[in-house]
Amino acid sequence: MKKLSIYCVLIVLFALTLIPDVTQAQCAMCKAVTQSNAGSGFGSVVDGLNGGILYLMTIPYLMLSILAVVFFRKSWMAKLKKGQQ
């Protein structure tokens, strides 16, 4: 059952990458907004957009870091328990 759900998630992610209109639209919109507002003197819009991009970039790396710490801590504790026996 668990393998089936993993395969379903992989199929959905693969299908989403095959839809170029949906996956590329956001980047083109951000670029257009930034280019149109950069010359107008609207620095706050550009700064807000950059802050949003940094926020969206930080969350996955933070989650992966936490996952790595938990995994290595558990494996390290398992090695310690195995060495004490």
Tab-separated table of N, CA, C and O in Angstrom:
chain	number	residue	atom	x	y	z
A	1	MET	N	0.826	-1.188	0.000
A	1	MET	CA	0.000	0.000	0.000
A	1	MET	C	0.872	1.255	0.000
A	1	MET	O	0.569	2.206	-0.672
A	2	LYS	N	1.969	1.214	0.766
A	2	LYS	CA	2.834	2.376	0.836
A	2	LYS	C	3.548	2.596	-0.493
A	2	LYS	O	3.725	3.729	-0.929
A	3	LYS	N	3.959	1.499	-1.149
A	3	LYS	CA	4.610	1.617	-2.447
A	3	LYS	C	3.654	2.206	-3.483
A	3	LYS	O	4.064	2.995	-4.324
A	4	LEU	N	2.393	1.837	-3.396
A	4	LEU	CA	1.408	2.352	-4.335
A	4	LEU	C	1.254	3.861	-4.198
A	4	LEU	O	1.202	4.582	-5.199
A	5	SER	N	1.212	4.356	-2.973
A	5	SER	CA	1.067	5.797	-2.780
A	5	SER	C	2.311	6.541	-3.245
A	5	SER	O	2.212	7.640	-3.791
A	6	ILE	N	3.485	5.963	-3.059
A	6	ILE	CA	4.717	6.605	-3.524
A	6	ILE	C	4.725	6.671	-5.043
A	6	ILE	O	5.081	7.699	-5.626
A	7	TYR	N	4.302	5.589	-5.697
A	7	TYR	CA	4.237	5.590	-7.155
A	7	TYR	C	3.222	6.604	-7.663
A	7	TYR	O	3.455	7.271	-8.665
A	8	CYS	N	2.105	6.743	-6.990
A	8	CYS	CA	1.094	7.725	-7.394
A	8	CYS	C	1.646	9.143	-7.296
A	8	CYS	O	1.427	9.961	-8.196
A	9	VAL	N	2.357	9.440	-6.234
A	9	VAL	CA	2.945	10.775	-6.075
A	9	VAL	C	3.968	11.028	-7.168
A	9	VAL	O	4.018	12.113	-7.758
A	10	LEU	N	4.796	10.039	-7.480
A	10	LEU	CA	5.796	10.208	-8.523
A	10	LEU	C	5.156	10.426	-9.890
A	10	LEU	O	5.625	11.240	-10.690
A	11	ILE	N	4.077	9.724	-10.165
A	11	ILE	CA	3.379	9.890	-11.442
A	11	ILE	C	2.782	11.285	-11.548
A	11	ILE	O	2.871	11.936	-12.587
A	12	VAL	N	2.187	11.766	-10.468
A	12	VAL	CA	1.602	13.108	-10.486
A	12	VAL	C	2.691	14.171	-10.678
A	12	VAL	O	2.525	15.102	-11.472
A	13	LEU	N	3.803	14.035	-9.972
A	13	LEU	CA	4.897	15.004	-10.130
A	13	LEU	C	5.468	14.975	-11.542
A	13	LEU	O	5.769	16.015	-12.126
A	14	PHE	N	5.594	13.790	-12.101
A	14	PHE	CA	6.092	13.670	-13.473
A	14	PHE	C	5.112	14.300	-14.454
A	14	PHE	O	5.515	14.998	-15.385
A	15	ALA	N	3.820	14.089	-14.234
A	15	ALA	CA	2.806	14.671	-15.117
A	15	ALA	C	2.810	16.195	-15.028
A	15	ALA	O	2.638	16.885	-16.040
A	16	LEU	N	3.023	16.738	-13.843
A	16	LEU	CA	3.055	18.188	-13.687
A	16	LEU	C	4.254	18.820	-14.382
A	16	LEU	O	4.183	19.960	-14.829
A	17	THR	N	5.354	18.094	-14.466
A	17	THR	CA	6.522	18.645	-15.152
A	17	THR	C	6.336	18.645	-16.665
A	17	THR	O	7.052	19.347	-17.369
A	18	LEU	N	5.386	17.865	-17.165
A	18	LEU	CA	5.141	17.817	-18.600
A	18	LEU	C	4.206	18.924	-19.078
A	18	LEU	O	3.973	19.052	-20.268
A	19	ILE	N	3.668	19.715	-18.178
A	19	ILE	CA	2.755	20.788	-18.548
A	19	ILE	C	3.552	22.090	-18.545
A	19	ILE	O	3.670	22.760	-17.521
A	20	PRO	N	4.099	22.507	-19.680
A	20	PRO	CA	4.986	23.673	-19.682
A	20	PRO	C	4.267	24.994	-19.416
A	20	PRO	O	4.853	25.908	-18.854
A	21	ASP	N	3.013	25.117	-19.820
A	21	ASP	CA	2.313	26.388	-19.608
A	21	ASP	C	2.149	26.693	-18.126
A	21	ASP	O	2.297	27.835	-17.714
A	22	VAL	N	1.851	25.710	-17.337
A	22	VAL	CA	1.645	25.923	-15.908
A	22	VAL	C	2.972	26.112	-15.184
A	22	VAL	O	3.107	26.972	-14.326
A	23	THR	N	3.975	25.340	-15.537
A	23	THR	CA	5.235	25.389	-14.804
A	23	THR	C	6.075	26.608	-15.135
A	23	THR	O	6.868	27.037	-14.315
A	24	GLN	N	5.918	27.195	-16.324
A	24	GLN	CA	6.740	28.333	-16.700
A	24	GLN	C	6.027	29.668	-16.536
A	24	GLN	O	6.640	30.709	-16.637
A	25	ALA	N	4.736	29.672	-16.293
A	25	ALA	CA	3.977	30.920	-16.244
A	25	ALA	C	4.392	31.794	-15.069
A	25	ALA	O	4.474	33.005	-15.201
A	26	GLN	N	4.659	31.201	-13.933
A	26	GLN	CA	4.984	32.003	-12.766
A	26	GLN	C	6.300	32.737	-12.958
A	26	GLN	O	6.420	33.894	-12.596
A	27	CYS	N	7.296	32.091	-13.508
A	27	CYS	CA	8.591	32.746	-13.684
A	27	CYS	C	8.481	33.903	-14.668
A	27	CYS	O	9.084	34.952	-14.465
A	28	ALA	N	7.722	33.731	-15.732
A	28	ALA	CA	7.556	34.808	-16.710
A	28	ALA	C	6.796	35.980	-16.090
A	28	ALA	O	7.103	37.145	-16.370
A	29	MET	N	5.831	35.691	-15.242
A	29	MET	CA	5.069	36.765	-14.595
A	29	MET	C	5.959	37.548	-13.641
A	29	MET	O	5.922	38.784	-13.629
A	30	CYS	N	6.745	36.870	-12.862
A	30	CYS	CA	7.648	37.564	-11.927
A	30	CYS	C	8.645	38.422	-12.684
A	30	CYS	O	8.927	39.558	-12.301
A	31	LYS	N	9.172	37.884	-13.769
A	31	LYS	CA	10.143	38.630	-14.559
A	31	LYS	C	9.496	39.868	-15.167
A	31	LYS	O	10.089	40.962	-15.157
A	32	ALA	N	8.291	39.739	-15.693
A	32	ALA	CA	7.602	40.878	-16.310
A	32	ALA	C	7.303	41.961	-15.279
A	32	ALA	O	7.482	43.156	-15.551
A	33	VAL	N	6.853	41.572	-14.101
A	33	VAL	CA	6.548	42.551	-13.055
A	33	VAL	C	7.815	43.263	-12.612
A	33	VAL	O	7.828	44.491	-12.439
A	34	THR	N	8.886	42.534	-12.462
A	34	THR	CA	10.144	43.130	-12.019
A	34	THR	C	10.692	44.098	-13.058
A	34	THR	O	11.128	45.194	-12.725
A	35	GLN	N	10.648	43.692	-14.316
A	35	GLN	CA	11.178	44.556	-15.365
A	35	GLN	C	10.346	45.819	-15.529
A	35	GLN	O	10.883	46.894	-15.759
A	36	SER	N	9.039	45.701	-15.407
A	36	SER	CA	8.197	46.884	-15.591
A	36	SER	C	8.306	47.846	-14.414
A	36	SER	O	8.192	49.053	-14.584
A	37	ASN	N	8.533	47.338	-13.218
A	37	ASN	CA	8.594	48.203	-12.040
A	37	ASN	C	10.004	48.687	-11.718
A	37	ASN	O	10.168	49.631	-10.963
A	38	ALA	N	11.009	48.035	-12.249
A	38	ALA	CA	12.386	48.435	-11.932
A	38	ALA	C	12.700	49.811	-12.511
A	38	ALA	O	13.362	50.620	-11.865
A	39	GLY	N	12.234	50.099	-13.715
A	39	GLY	CA	12.505	51.386	-14.334
A	39	GLY	C	11.601	52.495	-13.822
A	39	GLY	O	11.875	53.674	-14.014
A	40	SER	N	10.503	52.155	-13.164
A	40	SER	CA	9.533	53.147	-12.704
A	40	SER	C	9.892	53.743	-11.359
A	40	SER	O	9.255	54.683	-10.921
A	41	GLY	N	10.844	53.189	-10.688
A	41	GLY	CA	11.207	53.692	-9.367
A	41	GLY	C	10.442	53.039	-8.236
A	41	GLY	O	10.452	53.505	-7.113
A	42	PHE	N	9.734	51.955	-8.521
A	42	PHE	CA	9.010	51.224	-7.476
A	42	PHE	C	9.948	50.197	-6.858
A	42	PHE	O	9.884	49.010	-7.141
A	43	GLY	N	10.833	50.643	-6.008
A	43	GLY	CA	11.801	49.740	-5.396
A	43	GLY	C	11.175	48.777	-4.420
A	43	GLY	O	11.653	47.672	-4.222
A	44	SER	N	10.068	49.193	-3.798
A	44	SER	CA	9.457	48.328	-2.793
A	44	SER	C	8.850	47.075	-3.419
A	44	SER	O	8.854	46.008	-2.820
A	45	VAL	N	8.336	47.181	-4.649
A	45	VAL	CA	7.766	46.011	-5.320
A	45	VAL	C	8.869	45.018	-5.635
A	45	VAL	O	8.729	43.814	-5.415
A	46	VAL	N	9.980	45.526	-6.130
A	46	VAL	CA	11.103	44.651	-6.478
A	46	VAL	C	11.686	44.023	-5.217
A	46	VAL	O	11.988	42.829	-5.195
A	47	ASP	N	11.825	44.807	-4.152
A	47	ASP	CA	12.340	44.266	-2.894
A	47	ASP	C	11.393	43.216	-2.320
A	47	ASP	O	11.831	42.191	-1.797
A	48	GLY	N	10.096	43.469	-2.421
A	48	GLY	CA	9.116	42.496	-1.939
A	48	GLY	C	9.160	41.208	-2.730
A	48	GLY	O	9.046	40.117	-2.179
A	49	LEU	N	9.343	41.338	-4.036
A	49	LEU	CA	9.437	40.156	-4.887
A	49	LEU	C	10.688	39.351	-4.564
A	49	LEU	O	10.648	38.128	-4.464
A	50	ASN	N	11.804	40.047	-4.354
A	50	ASN	CA	13.042	39.357	-3.978
A	50	ASN	C	12.905	38.684	-2.615
A	50	ASN	O	13.399	37.569	-2.411
A	51	GLY	N	12.244	39.344	-1.677
A	51	GLY	CA	12.019	38.740	-0.359
A	51	GLY	C	11.154	37.494	-0.446
A	51	GLY	O	11.410	36.489	0.223
A	52	GLY	N	10.136	37.541	-1.299
A	52	GLY	CA	9.280	36.375	-1.487
A	52	GLY	C	10.025	35.206	-2.100
A	52	GLY	O	9.840	34.054	-1.719
A	53	ILE	N	10.893	35.509	-3.059
A	53	ILE	CA	11.689	34.453	-3.686
A	53	ILE	C	12.635	33.824	-2.663
A	53	ILE	O	12.790	32.599	-2.604
A	54	LEU	N	13.269	34.651	-1.845
A	54	LEU	CA	14.162	34.122	-0.809
A	54	LEU	C	13.398	33.280	0.209
A	54	LEU	O	13.885	32.241	0.664
A	55	TYR	N	12.190	33.716	0.570
A	55	TYR	CA	11.368	32.947	1.509
A	55	TYR	C	11.007	31.593	0.918
A	55	TYR	O	11.133	30.568	1.580
A	56	LEU	N	10.575	31.580	-0.336
A	56	LEU	CA	10.202	30.318	-0.978
A	56	LEU	C	11.406	29.403	-1.178
A	56	LEU	O	11.262	28.181	-1.193
A	57	MET	N	12.579	29.980	-1.324
A	57	MET	CA	13.779	29.177	-1.500
A	57	MET	C	14.273	28.613	-0.162
A	57	MET	O	14.818	27.517	-0.102
A	58	THR	N	14.056	29.344	0.928
A	58	THR	CA	14.590	28.958	2.226
A	58	THR	C	13.842	27.774	2.835
A	58	THR	O	14.469	26.891	3.438
A	59	ILE	N	12.543	27.737	2.687
A	59	ILE	CA	11.729	26.710	3.337
A	59	ILE	C	12.135	25.285	2.943
A	59	ILE	O	12.339	24.433	3.816
A	60	PRO	N	12.291	24.944	1.644
A	60	PRO	CA	12.703	23.563	1.322
A	60	PRO	C	14.073	23.195	1.885
A	60	PRO	O	14.276	22.075	2.363
A	61	TYR	N	15.021	24.145	1.840
A	61	TYR	CA	16.347	23.847	2.382
A	61	TYR	C	16.301	23.664	3.895
A	61	TYR	O	17.007	22.816	4.442
A	62	LEU	N	15.474	24.427	4.558
A	62	LEU	CA	15.321	24.280	5.999
A	62	LEU	C	14.706	22.919	6.342
A	62	LEU	O	15.178	22.229	7.257
A	63	MET	N	13.702	22.517	5.584
A	63	MET	CA	13.072	21.217	5.829
A	63	MET	C	14.049	20.070	5.579
A	63	MET	O	14.103	19.112	6.353
A	64	LEU	N	14.831	20.159	4.504
A	64	LEU	CA	15.808	19.114	4.225
A	64	LEU	C	16.907	19.066	5.288
A	64	LEU	O	17.373	17.989	5.649
A	65	SER	N	17.296	20.214	5.797
A	65	SER	CA	18.307	20.247	6.853
A	65	SER	C	17.804	19.585	8.125
A	65	SER	O	18.522	18.806	8.759
A	66	ILE	N	16.576	19.885	8.494
A	66	ILE	CA	15.984	19.270	9.686
A	66	ILE	C	15.870	17.764	9.503
A	66	ILE	O	16.188	16.995	10.412
A	67	LEU	N	15.448	17.336	8.326
A	67	LEU	CA	15.335	15.900	8.039
A	67	LEU	C	16.697	15.220	8.120
A	67	LEU	O	16.816	14.124	8.676
A	68	ALA	N	17.727	15.869	7.602
A	68	ALA	CA	19.073	15.287	7.654
A	68	ALA	C	19.573	15.183	9.092
A	68	ALA	O	20.164	14.168	9.476
A	69	VAL	N	19.320	16.201	9.896
A	69	VAL	CA	19.754	16.163	11.297
A	69	VAL	C	19.050	15.037	12.039
A	69	VAL	O	19.681	14.275	12.789
A	70	VAL	N	17.758	14.894	11.838
A	70	VAL	CA	17.008	13.826	12.506
A	70	VAL	C	17.514	12.460	12.062
A	70	VAL	O	17.721	11.561	12.885
A	71	PHE	N	17.739	12.283	10.763
A	71	PHE	CA	18.212	10.994	10.248
A	71	PHE	C	19.584	10.643	10.817
A	71	PHE	O	19.792	9.528	11.293
A	72	PHE	N	20.517	11.587	10.768
A	72	PHE	CA	21.864	11.288	11.251
A	72	PHE	C	21.906	11.115	12.760
A	72	PHE	O	22.690	10.325	13.274
A	73	ARG	N	21.056	11.826	13.469
A	73	ARG	CA	21.015	11.656	14.923
A	73	ARG	C	20.500	10.260	15.278
A	73	ARG	O	21.041	9.596	16.155
A	74	LYS	N	19.451	9.811	14.564
A	74	LYS	CA	18.924	8.470	14.830
A	74	LYS	C	19.930	7.392	14.477
A	74	LYS	O	20.099	6.422	15.220
A	75	SER	N	20.623	7.565	13.344
A	75	SER	CA	21.610	6.554	12.972
A	75	SER	C	22.802	6.567	13.931
A	75	SER	O	23.356	5.521	14.254
A	76	TRP	N	23.170	7.730	14.414
A	76	TRP	CA	24.268	7.833	15.367
A	76	TRP	C	23.892	7.185	16.696
A	76	TRP	O	24.696	6.461	17.289
A	77	MET	N	22.658	7.416	17.157
A	77	MET	CA	22.202	6.799	18.403
A	77	MET	C	22.110	5.285	18.251
A	77	MET	O	22.431	4.553	19.188
A	78	ALA	N	21.690	4.797	17.086
A	78	ALA	CA	21.624	3.362	16.859
A	78	ALA	C	23.016	2.738	16.895
A	78	ALA	O	23.209	1.644	17.431
A	79	LYS	N	24.005	3.429	16.345
A	79	LYS	CA	25.383	2.924	16.385
A	79	LYS	C	25.899	2.903	17.822
A	79	LYS	O	26.629	1.983	18.200
A	80	LEU	N	25.559	3.911	18.612
A	80	LEU	CA	25.999	3.936	20.010
A	80	LEU	C	25.386	2.776	20.794
A	80	LEU	O	26.052	2.125	21.595
A	81	LYS	N	24.087	2.531	20.594
A	81	LYS	CA	23.431	1.432	21.304
A	81	LYS	C	23.995	0.097	20.874
A	81	LYS	O	24.165	-0.814	21.675
A	82	LYS	N	24.285	-0.039	19.587
A	82	LYS	CA	24.839	-1.299	19.085
A	82	LYS	C	26.259	-1.509	19.626
A	82	LYS	O	26.648	-2.624	19.928
A	83	GLY	N	27.023	-0.444	19.796
A	83	GLY	CA	28.376	-0.552	20.311
A	83	GLY	C	28.412	-0.854	21.795
A	83	GLY	O	29.366	-1.466	22.292
A	84	GLN	N	27.374	-0.485	22.551
A	84	GLN	CA	27.337	-0.745	23.981
A	84	GLN	C	26.960	-2.196	24.285
A	84	GLN	O	27.265	-2.685	25.350
A	85	GLN	N	26.353	-2.861	23.352
A	85	GLN	CA	25.926	-4.245	23.611
A	85	GLN	C	26.991	-5.218	23.374
A	85	GLN	O	27.986	-5.400	23.184
